[in-house]
Every structure is written in C-alpha cells, then in structure tokens.
Coordinates of C-alpha atoms in Angstrom, one line a residue:
Chain A
M1 CA 381.6 135.1 13.9
S2 CA 382.4 138.3 15.6
Q3 CA 383.9 141.4 14.3
R4 CA 386.4 143.8 15.9
V5 CA 385.1 147.4 15.9
L6 CA 386.5 150.7 16.9
L7 CA 384.1 152.7 19.0
A8 CA 384.5 156.5 19.1
S9 CA 382.3 158.7 21.1
F10 CA 381.9 162.5 20.7
G11 CA 380.4 165.3 22.5
S12 CA 378.4 166.9 19.7
A13 CA 376.5 166.0 16.6
G14 CA 378.7 168.2 14.6
D15 CA 381.9 166.3 15.7
L16 CA 380.2 163.0 14.9
L17 CA 379.2 164.1 11.4
G18 CA 382.7 165.6 10.7
A19 CA 384.4 162.4 11.9
A20 CA 382.0 160.2 9.9
R21 CA 382.6 162.3 6.7
D22 CA 386.3 162.1 7.2
L23 CA 386.5 158.4 7.8
R24 CA 384.2 157.7 5.0
Q25 CA 386.4 159.6 2.6
R26 CA 389.4 157.5 3.8
G27 CA 387.4 154.5 2.9
L28 CA 386.7 153.0 6.3
P29 CA 383.5 151.1 6.8
L30 CA 381.1 152.9 9.1
L31 CA 378.9 150.3 10.8
N32 CA 376.5 152.2 12.9
A33 CA 376.1 155.1 15.2
Y34 CA 374.4 155.6 18.6
T35 CA 372.9 159.0 19.1
P36 CA 370.4 160.7 21.4
H37 CA 368.4 162.1 18.5
P38 CA 368.3 161.7 14.7
I39 CA 370.9 163.6 12.7
H40 CA 370.0 164.6 9.2
G41 CA 372.7 163.5 6.7
L42 CA 374.1 160.8 8.9
E43 CA 372.2 158.0 7.0
D44 CA 373.8 159.2 3.8
L45 CA 377.3 158.9 5.3
L46 CA 376.5 155.4 6.7
A47 CA 375.4 154.6 3.1
W48 CA 372.1 153.2 4.1
R49 CA 369.2 153.0 1.7
G50 CA 365.8 154.2 2.8
S51 CA 363.7 152.0 5.1
R52 CA 361.2 149.7 3.5
L53 CA 358.8 150.0 6.4
P54 CA 356.5 152.4 4.5
L55 CA 356.0 149.4 2.1
V56 CA 354.6 147.4 5.1
G57 CA 352.3 150.3 5.7
L58 CA 351.1 150.2 2.0
V59 CA 350.5 146.5 2.1
C60 CA 348.7 146.6 5.5
G61 CA 346.6 149.6 4.3
A62 CA 345.7 147.8 1.1
C63 CA 344.6 144.7 3.1
G64 CA 342.5 146.9 5.3
V65 CA 340.8 148.4 2.3
A66 CA 340.2 145.0 0.6
L67 CA 338.9 143.5 3.9
M68 CA 336.5 146.3 4.7
L69 CA 335.1 146.6 1.2
W70 CA 334.5 142.9 1.0
F71 CA 333.1 142.7 4.6
Q72 CA 330.7 145.6 4.1
H73 CA 329.5 144.2 0.8
W74 CA 329.1 140.7 2.3
T75 CA 327.2 141.9 5.4
S76 CA 325.0 144.5 3.7
A77 CA 324.3 142.9 0.3
V78 CA 324.8 139.1 0.8
N79 CA 324.5 137.7 4.3
W80 CA 321.5 139.7 5.7
R81 CA 320.1 142.4 3.4
I82 CA 318.2 145.1 5.1
N83 CA 316.5 147.8 3.1
V84 CA 317.6 151.1 4.5
G85 CA 315.7 154.0 2.9
G86 CA 315.8 152.2 -0.5
R87 CA 319.5 152.6 -0.8
P88 CA 321.4 150.0 -3.0
W89 CA 322.4 146.8 -1.3
N90 CA 326.0 147.6 -2.0
S91 CA 326.1 151.3 -1.0
S92 CA 329.7 151.6 -2.0
L93 CA 329.9 155.3 -1.5
S94 CA 328.6 155.1 2.1
F95 CA 331.1 152.3 2.7
L96 CA 334.1 154.5 1.9
C97 CA 334.2 156.2 5.3
V98 CA 334.6 153.0 7.3
T99 CA 337.0 151.6 4.6
F100 CA 339.2 154.7 5.0
E101 CA 339.3 154.5 8.8
V102 CA 340.2 150.8 8.7
M103 CA 342.9 151.4 6.1
V104 CA 344.5 154.0 8.4
L105 CA 344.2 151.7 11.4
F106 CA 345.8 148.7 9.6
A107 CA 348.5 150.7 8.0
G108 CA 349.4 152.5 11.2
L109 CA 349.4 149.5 13.5
G110 CA 351.1 147.2 10.9
T111 CA 353.9 149.6 10.3
V112 CA 354.6 150.2 14.0
L113 CA 354.5 146.5 14.8
A114 CA 356.9 145.8 11.9
F115 CA 359.1 148.6 13.2
L116 CA 359.2 147.1 16.7
I117 CA 359.9 143.6 15.4
R118 CA 362.5 144.6 12.9
S119 CA 364.3 146.8 15.4
R120 CA 364.0 144.2 18.1
L121 CA 362.3 146.4 20.6
W122 CA 360.0 144.8 23.1
P123 CA 358.8 145.6 26.6
G124 CA 361.4 144.7 29.2
R125 CA 364.3 144.1 26.8
S126 CA 367.5 145.3 28.4
P127 CA 369.3 147.8 26.2
A128 CA 372.8 147.4 24.9
L129 CA 374.1 150.9 25.5
A130 CA 377.3 151.6 23.5
V131 CA 378.5 154.1 26.2
P132 CA 376.7 155.5 29.2
G133 CA 374.9 158.7 28.1
A134 CA 374.2 157.5 24.5
T135 CA 370.6 158.5 25.1
D136 CA 371.6 161.8 26.6
D137 CA 374.5 163.7 25.1
R138 CA 377.0 161.2 23.7
Y139 CA 377.3 160.6 20.0
V140 CA 379.0 157.3 19.2
L141 CA 380.4 156.0 15.9
L142 CA 381.2 152.3 15.2
V143 CA 384.0 151.8 12.7
G144 CA 384.5 148.3 11.3
Q145 CA 388.0 146.8 11.3
Q146 CA 388.2 144.9 8.1
D147 CA 391.7 143.3 8.3
A148 CA 394.8 143.1 10.3
A149 CA 396.1 146.2 8.7
F150 CA 393.6 148.3 10.6
D151 CA 395.7 150.7 12.7
V152 CA 393.9 152.0 15.7
I153 CA 396.5 154.6 16.6
E154 CA 396.4 156.0 13.1
V155 CA 392.6 156.2 13.0
G156 CA 392.7 157.8 16.4
R157 CA 395.1 160.5 15.0
W158 CA 392.7 161.1 12.1
L159 CA 389.9 161.6 14.7
Q160 CA 391.8 164.1 16.8
P161 CA 390.3 167.2 15.1
Y162 CA 386.9 166.1 16.3
T163 CA 387.9 165.7 19.9
P164 CA 386.8 162.2 20.6
L165 CA 385.8 161.7 24.3
E166 CA 386.5 157.9 24.2
L167 CA 388.2 155.5 21.8
S168 CA 388.0 151.8 22.4
E169 CA 388.1 148.5 20.6
R170 CA 385.3 146.0 21.0
E171 CA 384.2 142.7 19.8
L172 CA 380.8 142.8 18.1
E173 CA 378.7 139.8 17.4
A174 CA 378.1 139.8 13.7
V175 CA 374.6 140.6 12.8
Chain B
M1 CA 354.4 190.2 13.7
A2 CA 357.8 190.1 12.1
E3 CA 359.6 188.7 15.1
A4 CA 357.6 185.5 14.9
V5 CA 359.1 184.6 11.5
L6 CA 362.6 186.0 11.7
P7 CA 365.0 183.1 11.8
D8 CA 367.5 184.8 14.1
Q9 CA 365.4 184.2 17.1
P10 CA 366.5 180.9 18.5
L11 CA 364.0 178.0 18.8
I12 CA 364.9 177.4 22.4
A13 CA 366.2 180.3 24.4
G14 CA 369.6 180.2 26.1
H15 CA 371.8 178.1 23.8
K16 CA 371.3 174.9 25.5
T17 CA 373.4 171.7 25.2
P18 CA 371.7 168.3 24.8
A19 CA 372.6 167.4 28.4
Q20 CA 371.0 170.6 29.6
I21 CA 367.8 169.9 27.6
S22 CA 367.4 166.4 29.1
A23 CA 368.1 167.7 32.6
E24 CA 365.7 170.7 32.4
I25 CA 362.8 168.9 30.8
S26 CA 363.0 165.9 33.0
A27 CA 363.6 167.9 36.2
P28 CA 360.0 168.2 37.3
L29 CA 359.7 164.4 37.2
G30 CA 362.3 163.9 39.8
Q31 CA 360.9 166.4 42.3
R32 CA 358.0 166.0 44.7
P33 CA 354.8 167.7 43.4
N34 CA 354.3 171.1 45.0
R35 CA 351.2 172.3 46.8
T36 CA 349.6 173.9 43.8
W37 CA 349.7 170.6 41.9
W38 CA 348.0 168.8 44.8
L39 CA 345.4 171.6 45.0
L40 CA 344.7 171.4 41.3
L41 CA 344.5 167.6 41.5
A42 CA 342.1 167.9 44.4
I43 CA 339.8 170.2 42.4
S44 CA 339.9 168.2 39.2
G45 CA 339.6 164.9 41.0
S46 CA 336.6 166.2 42.9
A47 CA 335.0 167.3 39.6
L48 CA 335.8 163.8 38.2
G49 CA 334.2 162.2 41.2
L50 CA 331.0 164.3 40.9
G51 CA 330.8 163.4 37.2
L52 CA 331.2 159.7 38.1
L53 CA 328.4 160.0 40.6
A54 CA 326.2 161.7 38.0
I55 CA 326.9 159.0 35.5
G56 CA 326.3 156.3 38.0
Y57 CA 322.9 157.8 38.9
E58 CA 322.0 158.2 35.3
L59 CA 322.9 154.5 34.6
F60 CA 320.8 153.2 37.4
T61 CA 317.9 155.5 36.7
G62 CA 317.9 156.0 33.0
I63 CA 318.3 158.7 30.3
G64 CA 315.2 160.4 31.8
T65 CA 317.5 162.1 34.3
W66 CA 318.5 164.3 31.4
G67 CA 316.5 167.2 30.1
L68 CA 316.0 165.7 26.7
N69 CA 312.5 165.3 25.3
R70 CA 310.7 164.0 22.2
T71 CA 311.7 167.1 20.2
V72 CA 315.2 167.7 21.5
G73 CA 316.7 164.3 21.4
W74 CA 320.3 165.5 21.5
G75 CA 321.4 168.1 24.0
F76 CA 324.4 168.3 26.4
D77 CA 325.6 164.9 25.6
I78 CA 326.3 165.4 21.9
T79 CA 327.3 169.0 22.4
N80 CA 330.0 167.8 24.8
F81 CA 331.0 164.9 22.5
V82 CA 331.6 167.2 19.6
F83 CA 333.3 169.8 21.8
W84 CA 335.8 167.2 23.2
V85 CA 336.6 165.6 19.9
G86 CA 337.3 169.1 18.6
I87 CA 339.7 169.8 21.5
G88 CA 341.6 166.7 20.6
H89 CA 342.2 167.7 17.0
A90 CA 344.7 170.4 17.8
G91 CA 347.0 167.7 19.2
T92 CA 347.1 165.9 15.9
L93 CA 347.4 169.1 14.0
I94 CA 350.5 170.0 16.0
S95 CA 352.1 166.6 16.0
A96 CA 351.3 165.4 12.5
V97 CA 350.4 168.3 10.2
L98 CA 353.1 170.7 11.4
F99 CA 355.6 167.9 11.3
I100 CA 354.9 167.3 7.6
F101 CA 355.3 171.1 7.1
R102 CA 358.6 171.0 8.9
Q103 CA 357.5 173.6 11.5
S104 CA 360.3 172.9 14.0
W105 CA 358.7 175.1 16.7
R106 CA 356.2 172.4 17.2
T107 CA 358.7 170.3 19.1
S108 CA 358.1 172.3 22.3
L109 CA 354.4 171.6 22.1
N110 CA 353.6 168.2 20.5
R111 CA 354.0 165.9 23.4
A112 CA 351.6 167.8 25.6
A113 CA 349.2 168.5 22.7
E114 CA 349.1 164.8 21.8
A115 CA 348.4 163.8 25.4
M116 CA 345.6 166.3 25.3
T117 CA 344.2 164.6 22.2
L118 CA 344.1 161.3 24.1
F119 CA 342.4 162.7 27.1
A120 CA 339.9 164.7 25.1
V121 CA 338.9 161.7 23.0
M122 CA 338.4 159.7 26.2
C123 CA 336.1 162.5 27.5
A124 CA 334.3 162.6 24.1
G125 CA 333.8 158.8 24.1
I126 CA 331.9 158.8 27.4
F127 CA 329.0 160.7 26.0
P128 CA 327.8 158.5 23.1
L129 CA 328.5 155.5 25.4
I130 CA 326.2 156.7 28.2
H131 CA 323.7 158.0 25.8
M132 CA 323.2 154.5 24.6
G133 CA 321.4 153.9 27.9
R134 CA 322.9 150.5 28.2
P135 CA 326.6 151.1 27.8
W136 CA 327.5 147.5 28.8
L137 CA 326.1 146.6 25.3
A138 CA 328.3 149.1 23.6
Y139 CA 330.1 146.2 21.9
W140 CA 327.0 145.8 19.7
M141 CA 328.5 148.7 17.7
F142 CA 331.3 146.3 16.6
P143 CA 330.3 144.0 13.7
Y144 CA 330.8 140.6 15.3
P145 CA 329.0 137.4 14.4
N146 CA 326.1 137.3 16.9
V147 CA 323.1 135.1 17.8
R148 CA 320.6 137.6 16.5
G149 CA 321.0 136.5 12.9
S150 CA 323.8 137.5 12.5
L151 CA 322.2 140.9 12.3
W152 CA 324.9 143.2 11.1
I153 CA 325.3 146.9 11.9
N154 CA 324.2 149.4 9.2
F155 CA 327.3 150.5 7.5
R156 CA 325.3 153.3 5.8
S157 CA 324.8 155.1 9.1
P158 CA 327.1 158.0 10.0
L159 CA 326.8 156.9 13.6
V160 CA 328.6 153.7 12.7
W161 CA 331.2 155.7 10.7
D162 CA 331.7 157.7 13.8
F163 CA 332.3 154.6 15.9
F164 CA 335.0 153.5 13.5
A165 CA 336.4 157.0 13.1
I166 CA 336.7 157.7 16.9
S167 CA 338.1 154.3 17.8
T168 CA 340.7 154.5 14.9
Y169 CA 341.5 158.1 15.9
F170 CA 342.1 157.1 19.5
T171 CA 344.2 154.1 18.6
I172 CA 346.4 155.8 16.1
S173 CA 346.9 158.9 18.3
A174 CA 347.9 156.6 21.2
V175 CA 350.3 154.7 19.1
F176 CA 351.8 157.9 17.5
W177 CA 352.2 159.3 21.0
F178 CA 353.8 156.2 22.4
V179 CA 356.2 155.8 19.4
G180 CA 357.3 159.4 20.0
L181 CA 357.8 158.7 23.7
I182 CA 360.1 155.6 23.4
P183 CA 363.4 157.6 22.9
D184 CA 362.5 159.9 25.8
L185 CA 361.6 157.0 28.1
A186 CA 365.0 155.6 27.3
T187 CA 366.6 158.9 28.3
L188 CA 364.7 158.9 31.5
R189 CA 365.6 155.2 32.1
D190 CA 369.3 156.1 31.9
R191 CA 368.9 159.2 34.1
T192 CA 366.8 157.8 36.9
A193 CA 368.3 156.1 39.9
P194 CA 367.5 152.4 40.2
G195 CA 364.2 151.7 41.7
L196 CA 360.6 151.2 40.8
R197 CA 360.4 154.3 38.6
Q198 CA 363.5 153.2 36.7
R199 CA 362.2 149.7 36.2
I200 CA 358.9 151.1 34.8
Y201 CA 360.8 153.4 32.4
S202 CA 363.0 150.5 31.5
F203 CA 360.0 148.2 30.7
L204 CA 358.3 150.8 28.6
S205 CA 361.3 152.0 26.7
L206 CA 361.5 148.6 25.0
G207 CA 365.2 148.4 25.3
W208 CA 365.9 151.5 23.1
D209 CA 369.6 152.1 22.9
G210 CA 369.8 155.0 20.4
S211 CA 371.2 152.8 17.6
Y212 CA 371.1 154.7 14.4
R213 CA 369.6 151.8 12.5
T214 CA 366.6 152.1 14.8
W215 CA 366.5 155.9 14.4
H216 CA 366.7 155.5 10.7
R217 CA 363.6 153.3 10.7
Y218 CA 362.0 155.3 13.5
E219 CA 362.0 158.4 11.3
A220 CA 360.4 156.6 8.4
V221 CA 357.7 155.2 10.7
Y222 CA 357.1 158.6 12.3
L223 CA 356.7 160.3 8.9
L224 CA 354.4 157.6 7.8
L225 CA 352.3 157.9 10.9
A226 CA 352.1 161.7 10.5
G227 CA 351.1 161.2 6.9
L228 CA 348.3 158.8 8.1
A229 CA 347.2 161.0 11.0
T230 CA 346.8 164.1 8.8
P231 CA 343.9 162.8 6.6
L232 CA 342.6 160.9 9.6
V233 CA 342.1 164.0 11.6
V234 CA 340.2 165.6 8.7
S235 CA 338.1 162.5 8.2
V236 CA 337.2 162.2 11.9
H237 CA 335.6 165.6 12.2
T238 CA 334.1 165.3 8.8
I239 CA 332.4 162.2 9.9
V240 CA 331.4 163.8 13.1
S241 CA 329.8 166.5 11.0
T242 CA 327.9 163.9 8.9
D243 CA 326.1 162.8 12.0
F244 CA 324.3 166.1 11.4
A245 CA 324.7 166.8 7.7
T246 CA 323.1 163.6 6.5
A247 CA 320.0 164.2 8.6
V248 CA 317.1 165.9 6.7
L249 CA 316.8 168.7 9.2
P250 CA 317.1 172.4 8.4
G251 CA 320.1 173.8 10.1
W252 CA 322.0 170.4 9.9
H253 CA 321.5 169.4 6.3
T254 CA 324.2 171.5 4.7
T255 CA 327.4 170.7 2.8
I256 CA 329.3 173.4 4.6
L257 CA 329.3 171.4 7.8
P258 CA 332.5 169.3 7.2
P259 CA 335.0 172.1 6.5
Y260 CA 333.2 174.2 9.1
F261 CA 333.5 171.5 11.7
V262 CA 337.2 170.7 11.0
C263 CA 338.2 174.3 11.2
G264 CA 336.2 174.9 14.3
A265 CA 337.9 171.9 15.8
I266 CA 341.3 173.2 15.1
F267 CA 340.2 176.6 16.4
S268 CA 339.0 175.3 19.8
G269 CA 341.8 172.8 20.1
M270 CA 344.5 175.3 19.5
S271 CA 342.9 177.6 22.1
M272 CA 342.9 174.8 24.6
V273 CA 346.5 173.8 23.9
L274 CA 347.6 177.5 24.3
A275 CA 345.7 177.9 27.5
L276 CA 347.2 174.8 29.0
M277 CA 350.7 175.5 27.8
L278 CA 350.6 179.0 29.2
V279 CA 349.9 177.5 32.6
T280 CA 352.3 174.5 32.2
R281 CA 355.3 176.5 31.2
G282 CA 354.9 178.7 34.2
A283 CA 354.3 175.8 36.6
L284 CA 357.2 173.6 35.4
G285 CA 359.6 176.4 34.6
L286 CA 359.8 175.8 30.9
R287 CA 359.8 179.4 29.7
D288 CA 362.9 178.8 27.6
Y289 CA 361.1 176.1 25.7
I290 CA 357.7 177.6 25.2
Q291 CA 358.5 181.2 24.3
Q292 CA 356.7 184.2 22.9
R293 CA 357.2 182.9 19.4
H294 CA 355.2 179.8 20.2
I295 CA 352.4 182.0 21.7
D296 CA 352.6 184.1 18.5
A297 CA 352.4 181.2 16.2
M298 CA 349.5 179.7 18.0
S299 CA 347.8 183.1 18.1
W300 CA 348.0 183.3 14.3
F301 CA 346.4 179.9 14.0
I302 CA 343.6 180.9 16.3
L303 CA 343.1 184.2 14.3
G304 CA 343.1 182.4 11.0
T305 CA 340.7 179.6 12.0
S306 CA 338.5 182.3 13.8
G307 CA 338.3 184.0 10.4
V308 CA 337.2 180.8 8.7
V309 CA 334.6 180.0 11.4
L310 CA 333.2 183.5 11.1
L311 CA 333.0 183.2 7.4
A312 CA 331.1 179.9 7.9
Y313 CA 328.6 181.7 10.1
V314 CA 328.0 184.4 7.4
T315 CA 327.9 181.8 4.6
E316 CA 325.3 179.7 6.5
L317 CA 323.1 182.8 7.1
F318 CA 323.4 183.9 3.5
T319 CA 322.7 180.4 2.1
A320 CA 319.7 180.0 4.3
F321 CA 318.0 183.1 2.9
Y322 CA 319.4 182.8 -0.6
T323 CA 317.9 179.3 -1.1
G324 CA 314.4 180.6 -0.5
N325 CA 313.6 177.6 1.5
P326 CA 311.3 178.9 4.3
Y327 CA 312.2 176.1 6.8
E328 CA 315.9 176.8 6.3
A329 CA 315.4 180.6 6.6
F330 CA 313.2 180.0 9.7
V331 CA 315.9 178.0 11.5
F332 CA 318.5 180.6 11.1
K333 CA 316.1 183.5 12.1
N334 CA 315.2 181.4 15.1
R335 CA 318.8 180.7 15.9
A336 CA 319.7 184.4 16.1
L337 CA 316.5 185.9 17.4
G338 CA 314.5 183.0 18.9
P339 CA 314.3 182.0 22.6
L340 CA 317.8 180.5 22.5
G341 CA 319.2 183.5 20.6
W342 CA 321.5 184.4 23.5
S343 CA 323.6 181.3 22.9
Y344 CA 324.0 182.3 19.2
W345 CA 325.3 185.7 20.2
I346 CA 327.7 184.2 22.8
M347 CA 329.0 182.0 20.0
V348 CA 329.5 184.9 17.5
C349 CA 331.1 187.2 20.1
C350 CA 333.5 184.6 21.6
N351 CA 334.5 183.0 18.3
G352 CA 334.4 185.9 15.8
L353 CA 335.1 189.1 17.8
V354 CA 337.1 188.3 20.9
P355 CA 340.0 186.5 19.0
Q356 CA 340.5 189.7 16.9
L357 CA 342.2 191.0 20.0
L358 CA 345.2 188.8 19.1
W359 CA 346.0 191.1 16.2
F360 CA 347.5 193.4 18.8
R361 CA 351.0 192.8 19.9
G362 CA 350.1 194.2 23.3
V363 CA 347.6 191.4 23.8
R364 CA 349.8 188.6 22.5
H365 CA 352.7 189.7 24.8
R366 CA 350.5 189.5 27.9
P367 CA 350.0 185.8 28.8
A368 CA 347.1 186.6 31.0
A369 CA 345.3 188.4 28.1
V370 CA 346.0 185.5 25.7
F371 CA 344.8 183.1 28.4
A372 CA 341.5 185.1 28.7
V373 CA 341.0 185.0 24.9
T374 CA 341.6 181.3 24.7
I375 CA 339.1 180.6 27.5
A376 CA 336.6 182.8 25.6
V377 CA 337.2 180.8 22.5
N378 CA 336.5 177.6 24.3
I379 CA 333.3 178.9 25.7
G380 CA 332.3 180.2 22.3
M381 CA 333.1 176.9 20.6
W382 CA 331.1 175.0 23.2
F383 CA 328.2 177.2 22.5
E384 CA 328.7 176.7 18.7
R385 CA 327.9 173.0 19.1
F386 CA 325.0 173.8 21.5
V387 CA 323.6 176.2 18.9
I388 CA 323.9 173.8 16.0
I389 CA 322.3 170.9 17.9
V390 CA 319.7 172.5 20.2
T391 CA 318.4 175.4 18.1
S392 CA 318.0 173.2 15.0
L393 CA 316.1 170.6 16.9
H394 CA 313.8 172.5 19.3
R395 CA 311.5 174.1 16.7
D396 CA 311.0 171.5 14.0
F397 CA 308.5 171.2 11.1
L398 CA 305.4 170.8 13.3
P399 CA 304.8 173.8 15.6
S400 CA 302.7 171.5 17.8
S401 CA 305.8 169.6 18.7
W402 CA 308.0 172.6 19.5
A403 CA 309.7 172.3 22.8
S404 CA 312.5 173.8 24.7
Y405 CA 315.5 172.2 26.3
Q406 CA 316.7 172.7 29.9
P407 CA 319.7 170.7 31.0
T408 CA 319.4 169.0 34.3
L409 CA 321.9 169.0 37.2
I410 CA 322.9 165.5 36.2
E411 CA 323.9 166.6 32.7
G412 CA 325.8 169.6 34.2
L413 CA 327.7 167.3 36.6
T414 CA 328.5 164.8 33.8
M415 CA 330.0 167.7 31.8
L416 CA 331.9 168.9 34.8
G417 CA 333.1 165.3 35.3
T418 CA 334.7 165.2 31.8
F419 CA 336.5 168.4 32.6
G420 CA 337.7 166.7 35.8
L421 CA 338.8 163.7 33.9
F422 CA 340.7 165.8 31.3
F423 CA 342.6 167.9 33.9
T424 CA 343.2 165.0 36.3
A425 CA 344.7 163.0 33.4
F426 CA 346.8 166.0 32.3
L427 CA 348.1 166.7 35.8
I428 CA 349.2 163.0 36.2
F429 CA 350.7 163.1 32.7
C430 CA 352.9 166.1 33.8
R431 CA 354.3 164.0 36.6
L432 CA 355.0 160.8 34.7
V433 CA 356.5 161.6 31.4
P434 CA 358.4 164.7 30.0
V435 CA 355.8 167.2 28.8
I436 CA 358.2 168.2 26.0
A437 CA 359.7 165.8 23.5
I438 CA 363.3 165.7 24.6
A439 CA 364.8 164.0 21.5
E440 CA 362.9 166.1 19.1
V441 CA 363.9 169.4 20.8
K442 CA 367.6 168.2 20.8
Q443 CA 367.3 167.5 17.1
A444 CA 365.7 170.8 16.3
V445 CA 368.3 172.7 18.4
V446 CA 371.3 170.9 17.0
A447 CA 370.0 171.5 13.4
E448 CA 369.5 175.1 14.2
Q449 CA 372.9 175.7 15.7
G450 CA 374.4 174.2 12.6
G451 CA 375.7 171.2 14.4
A452 CA 374.2 169.0 11.7
A453 CA 375.4 170.4 8.5
G454 CA 373.2 170.0 5.5
G455 CA 370.2 169.7 7.9
H456 CA 366.8 170.5 6.6

C-alpha cells in the first residue's frame, strides 16, 4: 500500500521548524524530514519517542560483562589454574579491568551495528534523496495526506510564510 | 580572558550559510595538493621509511639492537608507547567529553582530533608489538584455545589489561570517528562529480539520505558512544599507569600514577592538537572555523592540566620524603640530581614553567608563540615518560646492578618512524575527508543563529 505525501523543501532550519509547528497545530500528520544536520526540537514536533538503541547498548554491555567475568573465572580458576604470586584463583578485583573494557567494546559495537541495521544503512546502498541538496542546505518536510479532503493548494498557502522552495506530491511506499 | 567566554562572539566567523560551510570545508578536497603538502609528505614519508628500515633490522637481528640491558629493561620503546597513547587521548576528550558538556566550540576540532587519536594509537601499538621480539606471535596475547594446554593468558597482569584497553580504545575510537563521518561522506558524495572519488564516497556513506528518523537514532547512538568513550579514555591511561604502579619498584609503585597519567595525557594531547590545528587552519584556509576562541579554550586546557601535572611532581617529591622510605627517597633524589637529572629538569621546565606563558594574552594571540609552547610541552611530556621509566629503573635495590641507558640509532630511527607514520597519516587524512565535521558545524551555527528555536 502506498501513501500520498506532500513534500515541502525549505532553505533554512528556522523555516522548517516554523512550518512543522504550524502544520502540527493544524493537525496534519508530519511523517518525516530530511535535513543536512540534526535540529533540536524537530523530533518533538514529529512526535517521536526517544530511540531505544541505548537499550541495545545496555544489553550488549551486560552480555560483555557476564561473558568476561565468567571467562576469566573459568580460565584462571577452573580450566588451568596457575598460582600467580599466591593470589586467589578467582582474582575478581584484577578481572574488573578487562571486564570493563569488554563491556565498552560490546556496548559500542552492538549499538552501532543495531543502528546501521535499524536505519538500513550499508556500504554501497544507493540513497533515496528527497530533493537534491538534502545533505547540503535543503530542509525537507514530508506531510502525510490522510484522506481525499487533503487540499494541496490550501496547505501550500499555509506554508507561504515559510517561503517553501519546492512543493510537490509524491507516492511513498508505506513503511 | 573574558573574550573567550562571551557569547556574543560567533562560533564560526562570517555568518556562514549551510551551503557555504559545506563548500568551504570540502574545498581543499577538490583541489590538487600544493607544493608544501608534497614537501611535508616527502619529509614524513622519509621518516616513516627510515623507521620501517630500523624496525626491519631490529626484527631480523633481535632486541639486542636496542640499548636496553639487564637493569634498564624498558627504555625508548615504552617511553614512546606511553607518549603516543597520551597524544591520542586529547582526541577522545574533545570528541566525547566536551560533547557531553555541550561545548559547541569543539565542532571545529573534533574530526581532526579524533583522526589524531587513531594515528597516535597506531604509533603507540607498534612499540609493545616489536618489543615482544617475535611480533608474528602477537596473537598469543589473545585468549584463544591453543595446543599448549590450553594455557590461558594471565588476567591478573596489567600488560594483559593493557592489551584489552588499547585494542578496545582503538576499535571504539575508529567506530566513533566513522559514525561521525557518515553524514559528511554523504554530503561529499552529493557534491562530487561522478567518478572514482564519488563512488568511494558513495560506498562509504552507506546510503545516508539525511532522513530525520536516521538522524534521530544517530543522535542517540552518538551520545551513547560519547558516554562510553569518556570512562574508556580514563580507564585506558589508568591501565597504562598500572603497568608501572603495580610493580614493586620505588618511583613506580605509587597510587598517584593513574590520575597523574590521565592528566598528563590530556595535557600532551591538547598541545599536539593545538600545534597541528594551528598549521592546518593556515594551510587549508580555515581561519573562520578555527579562531582565536578555539586557541584560547585549548590554551586554558593546557594551563589547567599543566597545573595538575606540576602539582603531581611536587606531591611525588613530598610523598617520597614524607614516607621515610629510604629507597623511595633515593629514587627521587636520583631523579633530580643523579646522572639523568637533566631529563628531569627538562620535564619540569617544559611542563610546569613554559605553559605559564599562556596566561598572557600577548602570547595566546601570537600563533607562532602558542605553537612554540605546544612543542615545548610535547618535548616535556616525552621526557616525563622517559624520566619515570628510565630513572626509576637504572639504579635499583642492588648498587652492583646499577647501569645506565643509552638509546641506539635503531631506537632513535624507530621513534622517528612513528612520527613519520603519524604525520604521513595526518597529511593523507587532510586530503581524503573533511578535516572539520560539516554537519556538526552546521548544527552548531544554526542553533547559535537562532534558526532552531528552543535549541540547547
């Protein structure tokens, strides 16, 4: 199923924010934006909740901690014990350093990997640019058209104070 | 002093638009490198070549080509290792710690500083690797099931901690750097004419299209990585210091070493970043991006950490005599007044006294003077590691085993080689990716100009 959207591109982050605020107050669904840099406050207007990726980091980090604590215990106290200066077989305090490093490694790599998978980024993927310049100086807003009553001309008039550089209608594959 | 903190001074000079920012920062990438660049590359490449020759000779002949002996078992190798790891730490400080503290001036510096981190850690890694004598067996450091038992590595050893710390640090720094680079690679992809360069940018930018859903996640990931890198950088140099602090050797066996090392690392790293950025901004015409306020801010960092390092020197001396331990007191008397005392005084002068010049506005506003101070700090910090390692070792408990240490040409060339590697890598980096994070500068400028209402 595809959805009709209105694509409006602006020349500045301020215009984009103003337009997004205005359209949101009028109750139009804002689907997404394409911007050359993050803009603080935009995610609130798009009514998105916070990303759950830090949770992935937490889980991966916890796995790293568990794995390394077990592994160091198993190698030093179970599998092949070696008396090092009379220290306890399970020298848990000494094991903390490596445990910490592996925790950071797992959490960092796990989160980035989850981010790339979730955002569908991979080497060689061809980008779907909303408008040329969306990675340079164009700020694009996607407005969903819910029903047949959606009046493009009327919305265009609402957007006039924010000097849109381009207004067009597109078919968007439903995500 | 006041001008550095007043908010009315813009972050980036000249009221730039986003398009201007992309164009100016990526401009040097589209041009052919000038003669100075080729000259610098020839010099650093030659240094790298000499270093490779020295390492090759050492590998074929053995560690005996170094000036180490039974008493002084660590010399230039570990001095250089700690020196380079320290240089790297400023990159993480600028990219992660200052990000968490919302210091937006860092956006002009973080890309280059993070690249320096990667190159410095590569340089650092060479030394323990070749000191093993048989670097092709370096994988023995990794705990893998082997035919010797399995005989596992000793997880109680700080040298094993170090292996994990440095490899994790390098991996996380590289990932952090690459994640920060993706949006800029996409910007370059869309600016570059079709061709090989464009295809490479396209491949590496992972199909980034600026979708805000991706940005939304990206910001969460970036913050998380910064939060992980911050304790990581402290842990790495703490662990490096435990290589010494856990040894029962007067001069090494002190609890002050971890904070002293971490602070010294930031001190030397900041100096190296400042020295390189002073040159880079002139060479690439980025004076609007790296301004006096950046020089001032980094100067304050150098002054502050210099104070901590100086305090550590005094504390060490005081503790040595206060404990009443004759061996401890001897080591410190020997450090300052013994046969290698000159290195101690170079360290105190370059790290404690010379940076005090940065208090003066007249010095901070002369790039050449600031550059001279940063070079002095780097010399001083190199000698700090030399002093800690060699002066503690060369006169141990038994006077009959006292020895001196004289580095050989091979050691000198190996050290030169790492400088060659560092600068060669940096010069190539300047030609391949934008030295300033384009998207981050745009965000900071837009937030500052009030374009994004309700910003920070």
